[in-house]
CSV table of C-alpha atoms in Angstrom, one decimal:
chain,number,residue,atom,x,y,z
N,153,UNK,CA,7.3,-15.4,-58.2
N,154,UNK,CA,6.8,-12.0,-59.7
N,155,UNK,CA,10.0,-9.8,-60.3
N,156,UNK,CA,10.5,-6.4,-58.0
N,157,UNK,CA,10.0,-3.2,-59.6
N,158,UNK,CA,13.1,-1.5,-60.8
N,159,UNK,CA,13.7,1.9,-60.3
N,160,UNK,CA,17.2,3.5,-61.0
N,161,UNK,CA,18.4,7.5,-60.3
N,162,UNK,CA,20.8,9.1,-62.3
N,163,UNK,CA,22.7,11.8,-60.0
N,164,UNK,CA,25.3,14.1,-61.1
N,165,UNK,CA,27.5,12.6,-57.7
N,166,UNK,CA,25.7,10.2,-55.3
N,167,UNK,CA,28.9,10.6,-52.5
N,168,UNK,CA,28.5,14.6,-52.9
N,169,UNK,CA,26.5,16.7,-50.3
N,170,UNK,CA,23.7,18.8,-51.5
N,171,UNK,CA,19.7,19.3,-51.0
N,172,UNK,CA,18.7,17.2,-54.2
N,173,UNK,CA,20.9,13.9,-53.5
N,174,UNK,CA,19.5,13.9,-49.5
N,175,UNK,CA,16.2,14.0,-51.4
N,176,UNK,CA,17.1,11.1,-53.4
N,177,UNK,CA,18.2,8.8,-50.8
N,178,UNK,CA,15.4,9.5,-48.8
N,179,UNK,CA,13.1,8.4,-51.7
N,180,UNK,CA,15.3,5.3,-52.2
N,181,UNK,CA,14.6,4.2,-48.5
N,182,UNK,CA,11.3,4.7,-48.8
N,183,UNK,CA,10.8,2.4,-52.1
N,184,UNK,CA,13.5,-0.4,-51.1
N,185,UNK,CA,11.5,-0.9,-47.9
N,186,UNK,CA,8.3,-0.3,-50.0
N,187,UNK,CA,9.9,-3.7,-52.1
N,188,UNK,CA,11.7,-1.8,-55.0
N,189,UNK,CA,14.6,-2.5,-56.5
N,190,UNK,CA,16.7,0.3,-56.2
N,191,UNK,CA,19.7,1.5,-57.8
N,192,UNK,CA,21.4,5.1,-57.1
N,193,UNK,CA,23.9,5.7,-60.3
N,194,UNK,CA,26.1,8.3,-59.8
N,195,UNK,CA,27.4,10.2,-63.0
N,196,UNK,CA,31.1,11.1,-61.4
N,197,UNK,CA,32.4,9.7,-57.8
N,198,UNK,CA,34.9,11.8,-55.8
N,199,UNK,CA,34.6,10.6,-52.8
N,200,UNK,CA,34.9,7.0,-51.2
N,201,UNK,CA,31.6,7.3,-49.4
N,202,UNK,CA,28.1,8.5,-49.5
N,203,UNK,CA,27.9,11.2,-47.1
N,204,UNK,CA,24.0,10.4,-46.0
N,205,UNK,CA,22.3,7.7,-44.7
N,206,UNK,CA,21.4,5.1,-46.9
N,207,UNK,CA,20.0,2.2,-46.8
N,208,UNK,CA,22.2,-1.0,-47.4
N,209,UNK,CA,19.6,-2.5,-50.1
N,210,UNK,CA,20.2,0.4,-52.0
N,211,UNK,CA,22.9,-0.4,-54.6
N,212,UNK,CA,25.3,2.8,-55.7
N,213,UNK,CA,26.9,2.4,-58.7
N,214,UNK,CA,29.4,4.7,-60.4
N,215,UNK,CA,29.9,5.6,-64.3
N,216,UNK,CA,33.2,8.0,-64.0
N,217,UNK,CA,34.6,7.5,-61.2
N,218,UNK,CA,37.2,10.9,-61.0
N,219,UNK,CA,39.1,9.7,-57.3
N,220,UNK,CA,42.7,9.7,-57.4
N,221,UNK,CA,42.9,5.9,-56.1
N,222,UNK,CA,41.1,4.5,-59.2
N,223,UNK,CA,43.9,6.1,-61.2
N,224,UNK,CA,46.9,5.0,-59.3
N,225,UNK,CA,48.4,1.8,-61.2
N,226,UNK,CA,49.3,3.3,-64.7
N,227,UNK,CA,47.4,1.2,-67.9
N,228,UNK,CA,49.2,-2.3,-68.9
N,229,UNK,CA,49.5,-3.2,-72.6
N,230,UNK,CA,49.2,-0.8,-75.1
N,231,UNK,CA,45.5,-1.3,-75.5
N,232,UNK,CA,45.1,-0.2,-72.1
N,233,UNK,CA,47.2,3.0,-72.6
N,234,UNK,CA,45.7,3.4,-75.9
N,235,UNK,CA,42.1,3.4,-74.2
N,236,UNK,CA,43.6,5.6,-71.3
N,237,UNK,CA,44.9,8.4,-74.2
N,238,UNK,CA,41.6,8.7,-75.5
N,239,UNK,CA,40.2,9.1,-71.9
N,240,UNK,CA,42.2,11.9,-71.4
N,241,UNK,CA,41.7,13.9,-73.9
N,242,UNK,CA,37.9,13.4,-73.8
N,243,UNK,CA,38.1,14.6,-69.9
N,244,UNK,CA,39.8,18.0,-71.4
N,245,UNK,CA,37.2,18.5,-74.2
N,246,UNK,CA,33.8,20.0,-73.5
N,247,UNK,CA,30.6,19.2,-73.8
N,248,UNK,CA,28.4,18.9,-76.8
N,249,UNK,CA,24.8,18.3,-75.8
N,250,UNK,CA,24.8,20.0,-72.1
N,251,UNK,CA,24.0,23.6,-72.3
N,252,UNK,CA,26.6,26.3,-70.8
N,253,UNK,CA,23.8,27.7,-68.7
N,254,UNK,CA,23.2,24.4,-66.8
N,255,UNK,CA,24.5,24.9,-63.5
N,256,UNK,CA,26.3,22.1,-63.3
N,257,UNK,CA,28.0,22.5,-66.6
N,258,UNK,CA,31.6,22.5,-65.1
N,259,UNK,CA,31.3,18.8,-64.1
N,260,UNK,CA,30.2,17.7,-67.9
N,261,UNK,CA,33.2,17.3,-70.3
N,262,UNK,CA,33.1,15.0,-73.3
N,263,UNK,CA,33.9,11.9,-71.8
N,264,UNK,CA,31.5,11.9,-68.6
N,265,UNK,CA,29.0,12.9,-71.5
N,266,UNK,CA,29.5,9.8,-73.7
N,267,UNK,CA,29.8,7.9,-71.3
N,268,UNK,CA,26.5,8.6,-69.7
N,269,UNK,CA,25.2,8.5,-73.0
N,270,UNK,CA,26.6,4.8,-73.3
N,271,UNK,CA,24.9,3.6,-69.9
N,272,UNK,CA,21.6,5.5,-71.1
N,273,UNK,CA,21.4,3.2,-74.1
N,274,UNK,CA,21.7,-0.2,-72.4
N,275,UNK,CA,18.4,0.6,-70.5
N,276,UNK,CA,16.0,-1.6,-71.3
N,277,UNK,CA,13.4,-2.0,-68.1
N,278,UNK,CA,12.1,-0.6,-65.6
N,279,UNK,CA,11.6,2.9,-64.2
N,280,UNK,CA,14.5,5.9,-64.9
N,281,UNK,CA,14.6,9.1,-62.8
N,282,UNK,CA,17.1,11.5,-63.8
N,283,UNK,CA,17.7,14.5,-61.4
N,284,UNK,CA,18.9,17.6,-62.9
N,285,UNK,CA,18.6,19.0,-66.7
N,286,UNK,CA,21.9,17.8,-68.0
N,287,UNK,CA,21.3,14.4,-67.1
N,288,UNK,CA,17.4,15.0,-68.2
N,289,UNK,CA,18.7,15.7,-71.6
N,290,UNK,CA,21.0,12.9,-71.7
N,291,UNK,CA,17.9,11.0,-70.9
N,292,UNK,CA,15.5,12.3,-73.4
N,293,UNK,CA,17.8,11.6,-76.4
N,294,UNK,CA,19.5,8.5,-75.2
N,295,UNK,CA,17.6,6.3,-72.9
N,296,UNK,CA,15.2,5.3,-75.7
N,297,UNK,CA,15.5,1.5,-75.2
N,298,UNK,CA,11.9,0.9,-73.3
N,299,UNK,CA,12.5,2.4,-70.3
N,300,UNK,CA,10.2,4.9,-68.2
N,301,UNK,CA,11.9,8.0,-67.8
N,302,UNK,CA,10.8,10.6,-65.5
N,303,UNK,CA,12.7,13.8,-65.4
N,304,UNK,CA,12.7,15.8,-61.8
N,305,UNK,CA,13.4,19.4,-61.5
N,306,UNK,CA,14.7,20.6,-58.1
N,307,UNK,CA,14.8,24.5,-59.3
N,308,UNK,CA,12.3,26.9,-60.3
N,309,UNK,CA,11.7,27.0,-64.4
N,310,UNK,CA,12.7,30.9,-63.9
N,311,UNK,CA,15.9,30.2,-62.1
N,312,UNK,CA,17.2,28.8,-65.5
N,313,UNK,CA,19.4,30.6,-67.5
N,314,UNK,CA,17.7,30.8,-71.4
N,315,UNK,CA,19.5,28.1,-72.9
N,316,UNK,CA,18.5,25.4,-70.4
N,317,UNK,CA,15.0,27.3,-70.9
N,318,UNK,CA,15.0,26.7,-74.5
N,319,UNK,CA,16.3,22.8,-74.1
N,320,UNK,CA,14.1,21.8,-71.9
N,321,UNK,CA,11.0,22.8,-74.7
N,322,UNK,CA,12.8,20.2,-76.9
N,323,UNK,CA,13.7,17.4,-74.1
N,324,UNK,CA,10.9,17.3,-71.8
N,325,UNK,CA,7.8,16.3,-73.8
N,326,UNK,CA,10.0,13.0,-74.5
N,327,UNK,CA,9.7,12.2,-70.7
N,328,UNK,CA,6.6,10.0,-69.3
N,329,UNK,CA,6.4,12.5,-66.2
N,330,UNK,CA,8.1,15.9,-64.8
N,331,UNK,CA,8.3,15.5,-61.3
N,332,UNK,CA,8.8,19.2,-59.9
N,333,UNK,CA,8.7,20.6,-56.0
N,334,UNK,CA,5.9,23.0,-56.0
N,335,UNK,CA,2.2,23.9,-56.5
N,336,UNK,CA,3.5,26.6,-58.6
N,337,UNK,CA,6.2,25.3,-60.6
N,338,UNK,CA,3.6,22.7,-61.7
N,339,UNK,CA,1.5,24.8,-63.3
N,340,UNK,CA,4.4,26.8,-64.7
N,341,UNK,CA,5.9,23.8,-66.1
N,342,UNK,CA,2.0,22.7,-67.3
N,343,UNK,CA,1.5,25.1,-69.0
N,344,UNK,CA,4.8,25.1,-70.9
N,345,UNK,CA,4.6,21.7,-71.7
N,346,UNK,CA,1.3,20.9,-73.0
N,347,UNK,CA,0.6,17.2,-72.8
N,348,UNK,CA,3.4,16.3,-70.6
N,349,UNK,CA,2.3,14.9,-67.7
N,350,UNK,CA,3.7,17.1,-65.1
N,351,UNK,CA,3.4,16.1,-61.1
N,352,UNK,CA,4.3,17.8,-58.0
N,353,UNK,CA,6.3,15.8,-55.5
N,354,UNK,CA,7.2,17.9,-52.4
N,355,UNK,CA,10.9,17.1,-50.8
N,356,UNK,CA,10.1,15.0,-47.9
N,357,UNK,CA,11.4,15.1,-44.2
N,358,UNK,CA,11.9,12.4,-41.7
N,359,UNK,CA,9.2,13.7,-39.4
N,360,UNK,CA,7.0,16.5,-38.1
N,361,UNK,CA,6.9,15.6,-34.5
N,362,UNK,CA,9.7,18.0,-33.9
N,363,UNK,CA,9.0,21.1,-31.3
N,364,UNK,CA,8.8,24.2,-34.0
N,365,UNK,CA,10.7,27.7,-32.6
N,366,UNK,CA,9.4,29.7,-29.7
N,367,UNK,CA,11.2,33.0,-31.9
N,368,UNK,CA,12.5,34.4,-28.7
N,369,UNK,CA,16.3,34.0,-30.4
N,370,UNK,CA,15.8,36.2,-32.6
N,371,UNK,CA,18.2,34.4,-35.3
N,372,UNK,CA,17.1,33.4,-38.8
N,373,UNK,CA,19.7,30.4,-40.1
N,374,UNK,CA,20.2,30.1,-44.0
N,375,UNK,CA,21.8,27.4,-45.2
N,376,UNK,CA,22.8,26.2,-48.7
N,377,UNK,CA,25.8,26.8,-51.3
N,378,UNK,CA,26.7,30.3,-52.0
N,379,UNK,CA,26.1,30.3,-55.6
N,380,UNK,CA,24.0,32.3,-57.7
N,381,UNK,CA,21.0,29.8,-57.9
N,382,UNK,CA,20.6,29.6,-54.1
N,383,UNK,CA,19.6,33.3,-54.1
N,384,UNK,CA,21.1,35.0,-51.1
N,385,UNK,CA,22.3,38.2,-52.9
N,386,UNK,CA,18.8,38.3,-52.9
N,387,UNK,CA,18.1,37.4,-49.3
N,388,UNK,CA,20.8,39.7,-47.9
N,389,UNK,CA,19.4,43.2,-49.2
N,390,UNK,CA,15.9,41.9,-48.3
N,391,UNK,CA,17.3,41.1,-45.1
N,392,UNK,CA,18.4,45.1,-44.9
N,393,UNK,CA,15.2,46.1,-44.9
N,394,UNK,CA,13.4,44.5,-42.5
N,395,UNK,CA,16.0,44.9,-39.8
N,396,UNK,CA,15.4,48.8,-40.0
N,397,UNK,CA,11.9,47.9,-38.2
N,398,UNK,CA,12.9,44.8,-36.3
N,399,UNK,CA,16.7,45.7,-35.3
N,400,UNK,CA,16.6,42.9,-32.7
N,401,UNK,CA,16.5,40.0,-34.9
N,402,UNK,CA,19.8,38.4,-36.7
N,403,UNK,CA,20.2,36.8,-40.4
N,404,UNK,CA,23.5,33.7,-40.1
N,405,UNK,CA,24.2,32.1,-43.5
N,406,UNK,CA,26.0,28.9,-43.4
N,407,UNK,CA,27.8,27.8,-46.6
N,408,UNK,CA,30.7,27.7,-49.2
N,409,UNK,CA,31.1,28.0,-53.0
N,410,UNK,CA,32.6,30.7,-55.0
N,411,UNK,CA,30.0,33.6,-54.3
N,412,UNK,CA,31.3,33.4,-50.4
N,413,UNK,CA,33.4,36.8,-51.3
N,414,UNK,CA,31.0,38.7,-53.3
N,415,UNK,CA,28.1,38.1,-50.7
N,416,UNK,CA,30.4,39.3,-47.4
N,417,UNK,CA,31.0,42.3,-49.5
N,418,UNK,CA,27.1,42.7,-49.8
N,419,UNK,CA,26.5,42.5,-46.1
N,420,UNK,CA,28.9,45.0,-45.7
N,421,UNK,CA,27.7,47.2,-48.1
């Protein structure tokens, strides 16, 4: 009896909520019941559960897990505090290979870093799909053992600040593909990386058969984080103009994150 293919995604936090890890899942339920053997690994847990459906098949493993209840006996024996020391200070020192531009750079500290570095280098099989550039990084250097790596890029190549621009020159041309959302960030990324084999894979949704907007509300819904990659400090002053010619019609932003203050004072400007 043949073995299943293996496919494993490395996410920044499986049991977070955000556009890139619904994407995942729903790829993950799609190859488990396509007869994959899939595992969702999940860089730092937070959280005691994933907050999307998933299905059961689909093992979720955790490499830092930062919850207060995995904490809550102190170490026994004084290799176990010794250990726990080191682990400390490694959570207060920053990160040496993740780039200060990468938007997720505030989750990365030296001791999620080696130990996804670690994990990376026990990989010997099977297919690796890593989600976002600091973890596509981590990949290129360290996951060297035989496995397929494919990096996927969620964001527009513009949209990154110029040191994850310049890393991703270096790292990417490692990977066996560059999985990316758009027609036009394929050939961006193309013709960047010459040689790489760079492929378009569009997020997915459950269904179509859904009965699309009549427009008589009026009301436009946004919907994402309010930080500076999502763009609505863009949206809102675009927003300004058209309402001058269609006054009717009403822009709602739903979201949280640390822009939430500067963007209200944008609408009201």
């Amino acid at each position: 009896m043949s073995r299943r293919p293996k496919v494993r995604y490395l996410l920044l936090h499986a049991y977070g909520r955000g556009g890139t890890i619904r994407t995942v899942m729903n790829q993950a339920n799609s190859l488990v019941a396509a007869g994959w053997d899939v595992e969702l690994v999940s860089t730092v847990r937070r959280r005691d559960g994933v907050q999307f459906p998933l299905d059961p098949r689909v093992r979720v493993t955790t490499l830092v897990d930062l919850r207060e209840s995995a904490h809550e006996e102190p170490p026994a024996g004084p290799l176990a505090r010794l250990r726990d020391c080191r682990r400390r200070r490694r959570l207060g020192r920053p990160a040496r290979e993740i780039p200060r531009g990468e938007f997720g750079y505030r989750y990365f500290n030296r001791h999620v870093e080696d130990t996804v570095a670690a994990y990376l280098r026990t990989l010997t099989d099977g297919v690796l799909v890593t989600t976002r550039p600091a973890l596509n990084f981590l990949a290129s250097a360290h996951a060297t053992g035989g496995v397929v790596r494919v990096a996927q890029e969620h964001m527009n190549h513009g949209t990154h600040r110029p040191d994850v621009r310049a890393r991703i020159l270096q790292a990417y041309p490692r990977f066996d593909a560059v999985a990316v959302l758009t027609e036009r960030d394929r050939g961006e990324y193309a013709r960047l990386l010459p040689g790489t084999r760079v492929v378009r894979i569009p997020n997915a949704v459950h269904s179509l058969d859904q009965t699309p907007s009549d427009h008589q509300s009026h009301i436009v819904a946004a919907a994402g984080r309010l930080f500076p990659q999502k763009g609505f400090d863009l949206l809102i002053p675009a927003w300004a103009k058209l309402v001058e010619s269609h006054p009717d019609w009403q822009l709602r932003i739903y979201g949280s994150g640390e822009k939430k203050a500067e963007l209200r004072a944008l609408i009201e400007e």
